[in-house]
Short mmCIF file of C-alpha atoms in Angstrom, two decimals:
data_model
loop_
_atom_site.label_atom_id
_atom_site.label_comp_id
_atom_site.label_asym_id
_atom_site.label_seq_id
_atom_site.Cartn_x
_atom_site.Cartn_y
_atom_site.Cartn_z
CA UNK Z 20 -1.12 -25.12 10.02
CA UNK Z 21 -3.82 -24.67 7.72
CA UNK Z 22 -6.21 -21.94 8.53
CA UNK Z 23 -4.38 -18.64 8.59
CA UNK Z 24 -6.60 -15.43 9.84
CA UNK Z 25 -5.24 -12.55 8.24
CA UNK Z 26 -5.95 -8.85 9.61
CA UNK Z 27 -5.62 -6.59 6.71
CA UNK Z 28 -5.44 -2.44 7.59
CA UNK Z 29 -6.33 -0.56 4.57
CA UNK Z 30 -6.52 3.36 4.46
CA UNK Z 31 -10.02 2.94 2.92
CA UNK Z 32 -11.26 -0.62 4.68
CA UNK Z 33 -10.46 -2.91 7.59
CA UNK Z 34 -10.54 -6.75 6.66
CA UNK Z 35 -9.85 -9.92 8.26
CA UNK Z 36 -10.06 -12.91 6.33
CA UNK Z 37 -9.26 -16.85 6.79
CA UNK Z 38 -6.72 -18.05 4.32
CA UNK Z 39 -6.71 -21.95 3.56
CA UNK Z 40 -2.66 -22.45 2.82
CA UNK Z 41 -3.30 -26.06 1.88
CA UNK Z 42 -5.56 -24.50 -1.04
CA UNK Z 43 -3.99 -21.26 -1.08
CA UNK Z 44 -7.32 -19.61 -1.04
CA UNK Z 45 -9.52 -17.26 1.06
CA UNK Z 46 -12.40 -18.92 2.55
CA UNK Z 47 -13.76 -15.94 4.40
CA UNK Z 48 -14.07 -12.09 4.81
CA UNK Z 49 -15.17 -9.58 7.37
CA UNK Z 50 -15.04 -5.86 6.43
CA UNK Z 51 -15.35 -2.45 8.09
CA UNK Z 52 -15.13 1.24 6.86
CA UNK Z 53 -11.54 2.79 8.45
CA UNK Z 54 -12.04 6.21 8.77
CA UNK Z 55 -10.39 9.28 10.24
CA UNK Z 56 -11.33 10.76 13.75
CA UNK Z 57 -10.95 14.50 13.24
CA UNK Z 58 -11.35 15.57 16.85
CA UNK Z 59 -8.48 15.58 19.16
CA UNK Z 60 -5.01 17.01 18.49
CA UNK Z 61 -4.92 16.28 14.68
CA UNK Z 62 -6.73 13.75 12.10
CA UNK Z 63 -6.00 9.98 13.37
CA UNK Z 64 -6.79 6.79 12.96
CA UNK Z 65 -9.33 5.06 15.83
CA UNK Z 66 -7.19 2.33 17.01
CA UNK Z 67 -9.77 0.91 19.69
CA UNK Z 68 -12.90 0.83 17.10
CA UNK Z 69 -10.10 -0.83 14.95
CA UNK Z 70 -9.21 -3.21 17.36
CA UNK Z 71 -12.93 -4.31 18.72
CA UNK Z 72 -13.34 -5.01 14.88
CA UNK Z 73 -10.42 -7.37 14.93
CA UNK Z 74 -11.39 -8.89 18.36
CA UNK Z 75 -14.99 -9.71 17.02
CA UNK Z 76 -14.08 -10.80 13.60
CA UNK Z 77 -11.47 -13.37 15.24
CA UNK Z 78 -14.09 -14.50 17.11
CA UNK Z 79 -16.78 -14.82 14.95
CA UNK Z 80 -14.36 -16.74 12.13
CA UNK Z 81 -12.73 -18.99 14.62
CA UNK Z 82 -16.11 -20.30 15.37
CA UNK Z 83 -16.79 -21.18 11.77
CA UNK Z 84 -13.08 -22.96 11.60
CA UNK Z 85 -10.56 -23.01 13.66
CA UNK Z 86 -7.45 -20.72 13.35
CA UNK Z 87 -4.18 -22.03 13.62
CA UNK Z 88 -1.89 -18.60 12.99
CA UNK Z 89 -2.11 -15.13 12.78
CA UNK Z 90 -0.63 -12.74 10.39
CA UNK Z 91 -1.20 -9.01 9.40
CA UNK Z 92 -0.66 -6.41 6.56
CA UNK Z 93 -1.05 -2.98 6.51
CA UNK Z 94 -0.83 0.27 4.54
CA UNK Z 95 2.26 2.58 5.42
CA UNK Z 96 3.21 5.96 5.84
CA UNK Z 97 2.04 5.04 9.69
CA UNK Z 98 4.27 5.11 13.11
CA UNK Z 99 2.74 3.98 15.98
CA UNK Z 100 4.31 5.57 19.15
CA UNK Z 101 4.03 3.87 22.68
CA UNK Z 102 4.75 5.03 26.34
CA UNK Z 103 6.30 3.16 28.73
CA UNK Z 104 2.99 1.15 29.64
CA UNK Z 105 2.77 0.27 25.83
CA UNK Z 106 -0.59 2.65 25.34
CA UNK Z 107 -0.49 5.44 23.09
CA UNK Z 108 1.84 8.50 23.63
CA UNK Z 109 -0.03 10.10 20.72
CA UNK Z 110 -2.43 9.59 18.23
CA UNK Z 111 -1.85 7.44 14.99
CA UNK Z 112 -1.60 10.57 12.53
CA UNK Z 113 -3.35 9.89 9.41
CA UNK Z 114 -0.75 10.19 6.62
CA UNK Z 115 -3.07 12.46 4.57
CA UNK Z 116 -2.73 15.26 7.14
CA UNK Z 117 -1.06 18.43 5.96
CA UNK Z 118 0.39 19.29 9.35
CA UNK Z 119 3.91 17.93 8.81
CA UNK Z 120 3.87 20.05 5.89
CA UNK Z 121 4.30 23.35 8.02
CA UNK Z 122 7.56 22.41 9.03
CA UNK Z 123 8.95 21.12 5.78
CA UNK Z 124 11.42 23.62 5.20
CA UNK Z 125 13.15 22.70 9.03
CA UNK Z 126 12.46 18.78 8.01
CA UNK Z 127 14.27 18.96 4.69
CA UNK Z 128 17.46 20.02 6.42
CA UNK Z 129 17.31 16.91 8.61
CA UNK Z 130 16.55 14.29 6.19
CA UNK Z 131 18.67 11.86 4.51
CA UNK Z 132 19.26 12.31 0.74
CA UNK Z 133 17.38 10.16 -2.02
CA UNK Z 134 20.83 8.34 -2.64
CA UNK Z 135 20.91 6.81 0.65
CA UNK Z 136 17.41 5.54 1.24
CA UNK Z 137 15.48 5.23 -2.05
CA UNK Z 138 13.10 7.51 -0.32
CA UNK Z 139 11.53 10.04 -2.40
CA UNK Z 140 10.25 13.56 -0.59
CA UNK Z 141 6.55 13.20 -0.60
CA UNK Z 142 3.98 15.82 0.83
CA UNK Z 143 1.87 15.52 4.37
CA UNK Z 144 2.81 12.51 6.21
CA UNK Z 145 3.55 10.49 3.40
CA UNK Z 146 7.11 10.03 4.91
CA UNK Z 147 7.16 8.38 8.76
CA UNK Z 148 10.03 10.57 9.26
CA UNK Z 149 8.49 13.63 8.88
CA UNK Z 150 5.32 12.55 10.55
CA UNK Z 151 7.81 11.81 13.68
CA UNK Z 152 9.98 15.53 13.32
CA UNK Z 153 6.61 17.04 12.87
CA UNK Z 154 5.07 15.49 16.63
CA UNK Z 155 8.68 15.75 18.14
CA UNK Z 156 8.70 19.48 17.47
CA UNK Z 157 4.84 20.22 18.21
CA UNK Z 158 4.32 18.35 21.21
CA UNK Z 159 7.56 17.76 23.05
CA UNK Z 160 6.15 17.02 26.51
CA UNK Z 161 3.89 14.14 25.00
CA UNK Z 162 7.04 13.20 22.52
CA UNK Z 163 9.16 12.94 25.84
CA UNK Z 164 7.19 10.18 26.99
CA UNK Z 165 7.75 8.06 24.02
CA UNK Z 166 9.16 4.91 24.72
CA UNK Z 167 9.01 2.91 21.45
CA UNK Z 168 7.98 3.81 17.98
CA UNK Z 169 6.29 0.84 15.98
CA UNK Z 170 5.79 0.21 12.75
CA UNK Z 171 2.24 -0.17 11.93
CA UNK Z 172 1.40 -3.74 10.81
CA UNK Z 173 3.90 -4.26 13.99
CA UNK Z 174 1.65 -2.41 16.49
CA UNK Z 175 -1.22 -4.91 15.32
CA UNK Z 176 0.87 -7.87 16.01
CA UNK Z 177 2.10 -6.34 19.76
CA UNK Z 178 -1.37 -6.01 20.88
CA UNK Z 179 -1.76 -9.69 20.06
CA UNK Z 180 1.58 -10.84 21.19
CA UNK Z 181 2.75 -8.52 23.27
CA UNK Z 182 6.11 -8.26 21.85
CA UNK Z 183 7.14 -4.99 20.40
CA UNK Z 184 9.21 -5.04 16.70
CA UNK Z 185 9.46 -3.01 13.63
CA UNK Z 186 9.67 -4.40 10.47
CA UNK Z 187 12.12 -4.58 6.92
CA UNK Z 188 8.79 -3.79 4.54
CA UNK Z 189 7.50 -1.15 6.50
CA UNK Z 190 10.62 0.52 7.25
CA UNK Z 191 11.56 0.15 3.50
CA UNK Z 192 8.47 1.95 2.61
CA UNK Z 193 9.50 6.15 1.79
CA UNK Z 194 9.96 6.31 5.43
CA UNK Z 195 13.30 8.30 5.50
CA UNK Z 196 14.15 5.89 8.55
CA UNK Z 197 15.60 2.91 6.33
CA UNK Z 198 18.87 2.40 4.06
CA UNK Z 199 18.12 -0.32 2.19
CA UNK Z 200 21.39 -1.09 0.29
CA UNK Z 201 23.05 -1.26 4.06
CA UNK Z 202 19.94 -2.84 5.69
CA UNK Z 203 20.54 -0.47 8.42
CA UNK Z 204 18.79 2.90 9.80
CA UNK Z 205 19.26 5.84 8.21
CA UNK Z 206 21.67 8.64 9.00
CA UNK Z 207 18.62 10.90 10.40
CA UNK Z 208 17.57 8.11 12.77
CA UNK Z 209 20.67 8.77 14.57
CA UNK Z 210 21.44 12.07 14.03
CA UNK Z 211 17.51 12.74 15.72
CA UNK Z 212 18.53 10.39 18.74
CA UNK Z 213 15.50 8.26 17.60
CA UNK Z 214 17.77 4.62 17.36
CA UNK Z 215 16.80 3.33 20.77
CA UNK Z 216 13.06 3.96 20.61
CA UNK Z 217 12.67 1.68 17.69
CA UNK Z 218 12.30 -2.07 18.93
CA UNK Z 219 14.17 -4.73 16.87
CA UNK Z 220 14.02 -5.30 13.30
CA UNK Z 221 12.35 -8.71 12.30
CA UNK Z 222 11.55 -10.14 8.78
CA UNK Z 223 7.75 -10.34 8.18
CA UNK Z 224 7.58 -13.99 8.38
CA UNK Z 225 9.54 -14.29 11.76
CA UNK Z 226 7.00 -15.78 14.62
CA UNK Z 227 7.04 -12.84 17.20
CA UNK Z 228 5.13 -15.09 20.06
CA UNK Z 229 1.93 -15.97 20.59
CA UNK Z 230 -1.17 -14.68 21.77
CA UNK Z 231 -1.50 -13.04 25.49
CA UNK Z 232 -3.99 -13.78 27.85
CA UNK Z 233 -6.00 -10.55 27.29
CA UNK Z 234 -5.68 -10.87 23.58
CA UNK Z 235 -7.09 -14.56 23.62
CA UNK Z 236 -10.01 -13.27 26.12
CA UNK Z 237 -10.76 -10.40 23.75
CA UNK Z 238 -10.56 -12.89 20.69
CA UNK Z 239 -11.85 -16.08 21.85
CA UNK Z 240 -8.40 -17.68 20.49
CA UNK Z 241 -6.30 -20.13 22.65
CA UNK Z 242 -3.50 -18.34 24.77
CA UNK Z 243 -0.19 -18.94 22.66
CA UNK Z 244 -2.03 -18.74 19.11
CA UNK Z 245 1.44 -18.12 16.97
CA UNK Z 246 1.22 -14.58 15.98
CA UNK Z 247 3.48 -13.42 12.89
CA UNK Z 248 5.25 -9.93 12.59
CA UNK Z 249 3.72 -8.89 9.40
CA UNK Z 250 4.35 -7.22 6.34
CA UNK Z 251 3.44 -3.85 4.40
CA UNK Z 252 0.49 -4.46 2.20
CA UNK Z 253 2.03 -3.92 -1.36
CA UNK Z 254 4.74 -6.12 -0.30
CA UNK Z 255 2.00 -8.77 0.48
CA UNK Z 256 0.94 -8.53 -2.92
CA UNK Z 257 4.24 -9.03 -4.00
CA UNK Z 258 5.58 -12.14 -2.10
CA UNK Z 259 3.68 -15.05 -3.56
CA UNK Z 260 5.41 -13.87 -6.82
CA UNK Z 261 8.55 -13.21 -5.40
CA UNK Z 262 8.46 -17.16 -3.86
CA UNK Z 263 7.38 -18.80 -7.01
CA UNK Z 264 8.02 -16.50 -10.39
CA UNK Z 265 11.25 -16.17 -12.13
CA UNK Z 266 12.29 -12.64 -12.94
CA UNK Z 267 11.94 -10.39 -14.69
CA UNK Z 268 8.39 -9.70 -13.90
CA UNK Z 269 6.34 -6.18 -12.41
CA UNK Z 270 3.54 -6.44 -9.83
CA UNK Z 271 0.56 -3.73 -9.63
CA UNK Z 272 -0.82 -3.74 -6.36
CA UNK Z 273 -4.22 -1.89 -6.66
CA UNK Z 274 -6.27 -0.05 -4.20
CA UNK Z 275 -6.38 3.22 -2.41
CA UNK Z 276 -2.72 3.42 -3.94
CA UNK Z 277 -1.77 1.70 -6.94
CA UNK Z 278 1.81 0.79 -6.25
CA UNK Z 279 4.08 -0.77 -9.07
CA UNK Z 280 7.33 -3.00 -8.30
CA UNK Z 281 9.83 -4.59 -10.65
CA UNK Z 282 12.02 -7.73 -9.98
CA UNK Z 283 15.04 -7.97 -12.22
CA UNK Z 284 14.36 -4.31 -13.86
CA UNK Z 285 16.92 -2.94 -16.38
CA UNK Z 286 18.81 -0.35 -14.28
CA UNK Z 287 17.42 3.23 -14.45
CA UNK Z 288 18.21 6.48 -12.68
CA UNK Z 289 14.91 7.09 -10.24
CA UNK Z 290 13.65 10.44 -10.31
CA UNK Z 291 12.02 11.11 -6.57
CA UNK Z 292 10.30 13.80 -8.08
CA UNK Z 293 7.95 11.40 -9.64
CA UNK Z 294 7.12 9.07 -7.11
CA UNK Z 295 9.69 6.39 -7.90
CA UNK Z 296 11.07 4.94 -4.82
CA UNK Z 297 13.11 1.68 -3.50
CA UNK Z 298 10.71 -0.66 -1.23
CA UNK Z 299 12.55 -3.42 0.62
CA UNK Z 300 10.98 -6.84 -0.23
CA UNK Z 301 10.10 -9.38 2.34
CA UNK Z 302 13.34 -11.08 2.01
CA UNK Z 303 15.27 -7.89 2.51
CA UNK Z 304 16.02 -7.14 -1.05
CA UNK Z 305 15.39 -3.59 -2.80
CA UNK Z 306 12.80 -3.66 -5.20
CA UNK Z 307 12.44 -0.40 -7.50
CA UNK Z 308 9.06 0.85 -6.96
CA UNK Z 309 6.38 3.73 -8.20
CA UNK Z 310 3.10 4.73 -6.89
CA UNK Z 311 0.37 6.79 -7.76
CA UNK Z 312 -3.20 7.40 -5.51
CA UNK Z 313 -5.10 5.02 -8.40
CA UNK Z 314 -7.91 3.86 -6.07
CA UNK Z 315 -8.54 7.34 -4.70
CA UNK Z 316 -8.90 8.86 -8.17
CA UNK Z 317 -11.26 6.01 -9.34
CA UNK Z 318 -13.68 6.37 -6.55
CA UNK Z 319 -13.37 10.19 -6.73
CA UNK Z 320 -14.46 9.84 -10.36
CA UNK Z 321 -16.78 7.09 -10.60
CA UNK Z 322 -19.53 7.17 -8.33
CA UNK Z 323 -21.92 4.59 -9.56
CA UNK Z 324 -20.16 1.20 -9.03
CA UNK Z 325 -22.94 -0.48 -10.75
CA UNK Z 326 -21.62 0.84 -14.44
CA UNK Z 327 -20.21 -1.40 -16.80
CA UNK Z 328 -18.11 -1.00 -20.01
CA UNK Z 329 -19.01 -2.74 -23.24
CA UNK Z 330 -16.08 -3.85 -25.66
CA UNK Z 331 -17.69 -1.41 -28.13
CA UNK Z 332 -17.93 1.32 -25.97
CA UNK Z 333 -14.07 0.86 -25.11
CA UNK Z 334 -13.40 0.71 -28.67
CA UNK Z 335 -15.62 4.00 -29.12
CA UNK Z 336 -13.62 5.84 -26.76
CA UNK Z 337 -10.33 4.64 -27.98
CA UNK Z 338 -11.09 5.83 -31.85
CA UNK Z 339 -12.17 8.97 -30.49
CA UNK Z 340 -9.53 9.64 -28.00
CA UNK Z 341 -11.39 10.95 -25.09
CA UNK Z 342 -8.64 11.03 -22.45
CA UNK Z 343 -8.23 12.02 -19.05
CA UNK Z 344 -5.13 13.58 -18.54
CA UNK Z 345 -3.06 13.59 -14.89
CA UNK Z 346 -3.87 14.01 -11.90
CA UNK Z 347 -6.27 12.94 -9.98
CA UNK Z 348 -5.69 13.69 -6.95
CA UNK Z 349 -2.76 16.00 -7.61
CA UNK Z 350 0.66 16.30 -5.71
CA UNK Z 351 1.83 12.58 -6.13
CA UNK Z 352 2.45 9.94 -8.83
CA UNK Z 353 4.57 10.54 -12.01
CA UNK Z 354 3.34 13.60 -12.58
CA UNK Z 355 2.63 15.59 -9.13
CA UNK Z 356 2.52 19.00 -10.74
CA UNK Z 357 -0.11 18.60 -13.67
CA UNK Z 358 -3.52 19.50 -13.08
CA UNK Z 359 -6.27 17.14 -14.32
CA UNK Z 360 -8.41 17.64 -17.56
CA UNK Z 361 -10.14 16.09 -20.34
CA UNK Z 362 -9.83 16.25 -24.02
CA UNK Z 363 -13.60 15.74 -24.44
CA UNK Z 364 -16.47 17.08 -22.95
CA UNK Z 365 -16.81 15.50 -19.67
CA UNK Z 366 -20.41 16.19 -19.01
CA UNK Z 367 -21.45 14.79 -22.15
CA UNK Z 368 -19.97 11.34 -21.62
CA UNK Z 369 -22.32 8.51 -20.53
CA UNK Z 370 -21.73 6.40 -17.60
CA UNK Z 371 -20.03 3.64 -19.40
CA UNK Z 372 -17.76 6.01 -21.30
CA UNK Z 373 -16.82 7.86 -18.30
CA UNK Z 374 -15.47 4.60 -16.73
CA UNK Z 375 -13.82 3.57 -20.15
CA UNK Z 376 -12.04 7.18 -20.15
CA UNK Z 377 -11.17 6.56 -16.59
CA UNK Z 378 -9.90 3.17 -16.67
CA UNK Z 379 -7.65 3.89 -19.93
CA UNK Z 380 -6.06 6.74 -17.69
CA UNK Z 381 -5.28 4.81 -14.59
CA UNK Z 382 -3.73 2.10 -17.29
CA UNK Z 383 -1.48 4.84 -18.72
CA UNK Z 384 -0.33 6.15 -15.04
CA UNK Z 385 0.44 2.61 -14.37
CA UNK Z 386 2.38 2.22 -17.80
CA UNK Z 387 3.95 5.67 -17.09
CA UNK Z 388 5.26 4.46 -13.71
CA UNK Z 389 6.04 0.99 -15.08
CA UNK Z 390 8.40 2.63 -17.34
CA UNK Z 391 9.99 5.06 -14.86
CA UNK Z 392 10.99 1.91 -12.45
CA UNK Z 393 12.52 -0.14 -15.78
CA UNK Z 394 9.53 -2.53 -15.64
CA UNK Z 395 10.73 -5.94 -17.54
CA UNK Z 396 8.69 -9.05 -18.53
CA UNK Z 397 5.18 -9.77 -17.18
CA UNK Z 398 2.74 -7.60 -15.74
CA UNK Z 399 0.83 -9.18 -13.01
CA UNK Z 400 -2.07 -7.15 -12.00
CA UNK Z 401 -3.38 -7.95 -8.12
CA UNK Z 402 -6.59 -6.27 -6.34
CA UNK Z 403 -9.67 -4.46 -8.09
CA UNK Z 404 -8.29 -3.64 -11.09
CA UNK Z 405 -7.62 -7.09 -11.86
CA UNK Z 406 -11.45 -6.67 -12.61
CA UNK Z 407 -11.50 -4.08 -14.96
CA UNK Z 408 -11.13 -5.25 -18.56
CA UNK Z 409 -10.97 -1.65 -19.68
CA UNK Z 410 -7.86 -1.33 -17.73
CA UNK Z 411 -6.16 -4.51 -18.38
CA UNK Z 412 -6.51 -3.93 -22.34
CA UNK Z 413 -5.19 -0.35 -22.31
CA UNK Z 414 -2.48 -1.63 -19.84
CA UNK Z 415 -1.69 -4.13 -22.31
CA UNK Z 416 -1.24 -2.06 -25.32
CA UNK Z 417 0.76 0.70 -23.34
CA UNK Z 418 3.26 -1.52 -22.33
CA UNK Z 419 3.13 -4.06 -25.22
CA UNK Z 420 4.14 -7.06 -22.79
CA UNK Z 421 1.96 -10.12 -21.39
CA UNK Z 422 -0.62 -8.73 -18.81
CA UNK Z 423 -1.56 -11.55 -16.06
CA UNK Z 424 -4.60 -11.36 -13.71
CA UNK Z 425 -3.94 -11.92 -10.25
CA UNK Z 426 -5.68 -12.10 -7.16
CA UNK Z 427 -9.38 -9.89 -7.55
CA UNK Z 428 -10.43 -10.77 -4.38
CA UNK Z 429 -11.86 -7.90 -1.48
CA UNK Z 430 -8.43 -8.73 0.37
CA UNK Z 431 -5.85 -8.96 -2.43
CA UNK Z 432 -3.26 -8.86 -0.07
CA UNK Z 433 -4.01 -11.43 2.39
CA UNK Z 434 -2.86 -13.98 0.42
CA UNK Z 435 0.71 -12.85 0.59
CA UNK Z 436 0.47 -12.24 4.22
CA UNK Z 437 -0.87 -15.51 5.02
CA UNK Z 438 2.20 -17.48 3.08
CA UNK Z 439 4.45 -15.49 5.94
CA UNK Z 440 3.43 -18.34 7.67
CA UNK Z 441 4.59 -21.18 5.10
CA UNK Z 442 6.34 -19.65 2.14
CA UNK Z 443 6.75 -23.12 0.51
CA UNK Z 444 2.69 -23.45 -0.17
CA UNK Z 445 2.95 -19.71 -1.72
CA UNK Z 446 0.73 -19.65 -5.40
CA UNK Z 447 0.56 -17.34 -7.48
CA UNK Z 448 -2.85 -17.82 -8.97
CA UNK Z 449 -2.41 -15.90 -12.61
CA UNK Z 450 -4.10 -16.33 -15.74
CA UNK Z 451 -3.06 -14.19 -18.66
CA UNK Z 452 -5.55 -11.63 -19.89
CA UNK Z 453 -6.58 -12.62 -23.36
CA UNK Z 454 -8.63 -9.79 -24.38
CA UNK Z 455 -7.98 -8.50 -27.97
CA UNK Z 456 -6.35 -5.13 -28.17
CA UNK Z 457 -6.97 -3.45 -31.55
CA UNK Z 458 -4.86 -1.11 -33.10
CA UNK Z 459 -6.73 2.26 -32.13
CA UNK Z 460 -5.40 1.24 -28.45
CA UNK Z 461 -2.03 1.83 -28.99
CA UNK Z 462 -2.58 4.94 -31.01
CA UNK Z 463 -4.54 6.04 -27.84
CA UNK Z 464 -1.77 5.03 -25.58
CA UNK Z 465 0.95 7.11 -27.73
CA UNK Z 466 -1.15 10.27 -27.79
CA UNK Z 467 -1.92 10.28 -24.18
CA UNK Z 468 1.71 9.73 -23.73
CA UNK Z 469 2.30 12.59 -25.90
CA UNK Z 470 0.06 14.88 -24.57
CA UNK Z 471 1.14 14.68 -21.18
CA UNK Z 472 4.60 14.94 -21.90
CA UNK Z 473 3.66 18.22 -23.12
CA UNK Z 474 1.96 19.56 -20.14
#
């Protein structure tokens, strides 16, 4: 198989990409905004609109180049509750909805400890277990009709193949549902009586089945086309490197969330209060990880995407030590309780100066998180931040380690999802960032760290 269609559902955008496995590169991409519907029981994702986009995209892309197989990758923190007919028993809850917080005290009494799951206690619906508990308690009649609980990527695999499943990387993503050390569901799943609701657990690279007649009719693709189980998006970025790179190294997957995963990390005690956690990679291995909402911070702070930064402006900001201290947004990341503050007059900054300050801030947040998980060796940056020299230069200064530029494409996770089809053809397309790092950058990093420690 050569041409793989990858369905890539991010929190901000949904994409369908064609990946050429022989060349291990994207051939075409279609994209749409992934909004949240606020009407109804609670804020939720519009799965039928997404399905129409997926079906139309697959049809159009297949007309350009015949598709050989389909793979899926999605954001985490989303559970899909289906009834016996395979329809939604409850809407797909938006994980930024604060409803689950109303039962936080009760949920804290039943959730498993961090030592068992490696899942930090997170606000809103960021722990899938908290979502399910809130739905169970708030809508008992509807929840009584739940026959299956799917992880999110596997919902789309189900829409395509008709096969119900769950998957390791999605279960091992701060859900409270999975014990990564025993490779089994957590004690809470049994205590709540939920185990029977979860379909069989698969590896991301398993073929679930072939395209159903209905899915073939919707997409124009042939019945029986192979559909792969699918993978959590951050682990999708990690996978090509796991398959081709020698540890120790770390991968920084950037998007709405910046997720750092450290392979071959030194042993450290993870601090659940600082958004560190254990992920499970596509091979089933526990991976020390950390995260913060870097893409959301960037889009909030930088409203003009046309702004660029020269090295002279960078150097000016570094020498003056103009800084943004954490956190934007508040409530997650390595400094979840810190209030964002500027060490300079924010209003007087030019567009390029502001972009440099924000880029440096995001680099320092990344470096802080990498240190918390014991990361060593090369740092590979995937996704949009890989195209930001200011970010890369400060990250290199702050870590003191080589920084490698990975995929900068619109679908940085699509290559990893495509290599689920054939891992032997995986490639880790990286080049080392060669930008000069003046001494003022290391001094800036040291000052930023010192100021944050005093918060």
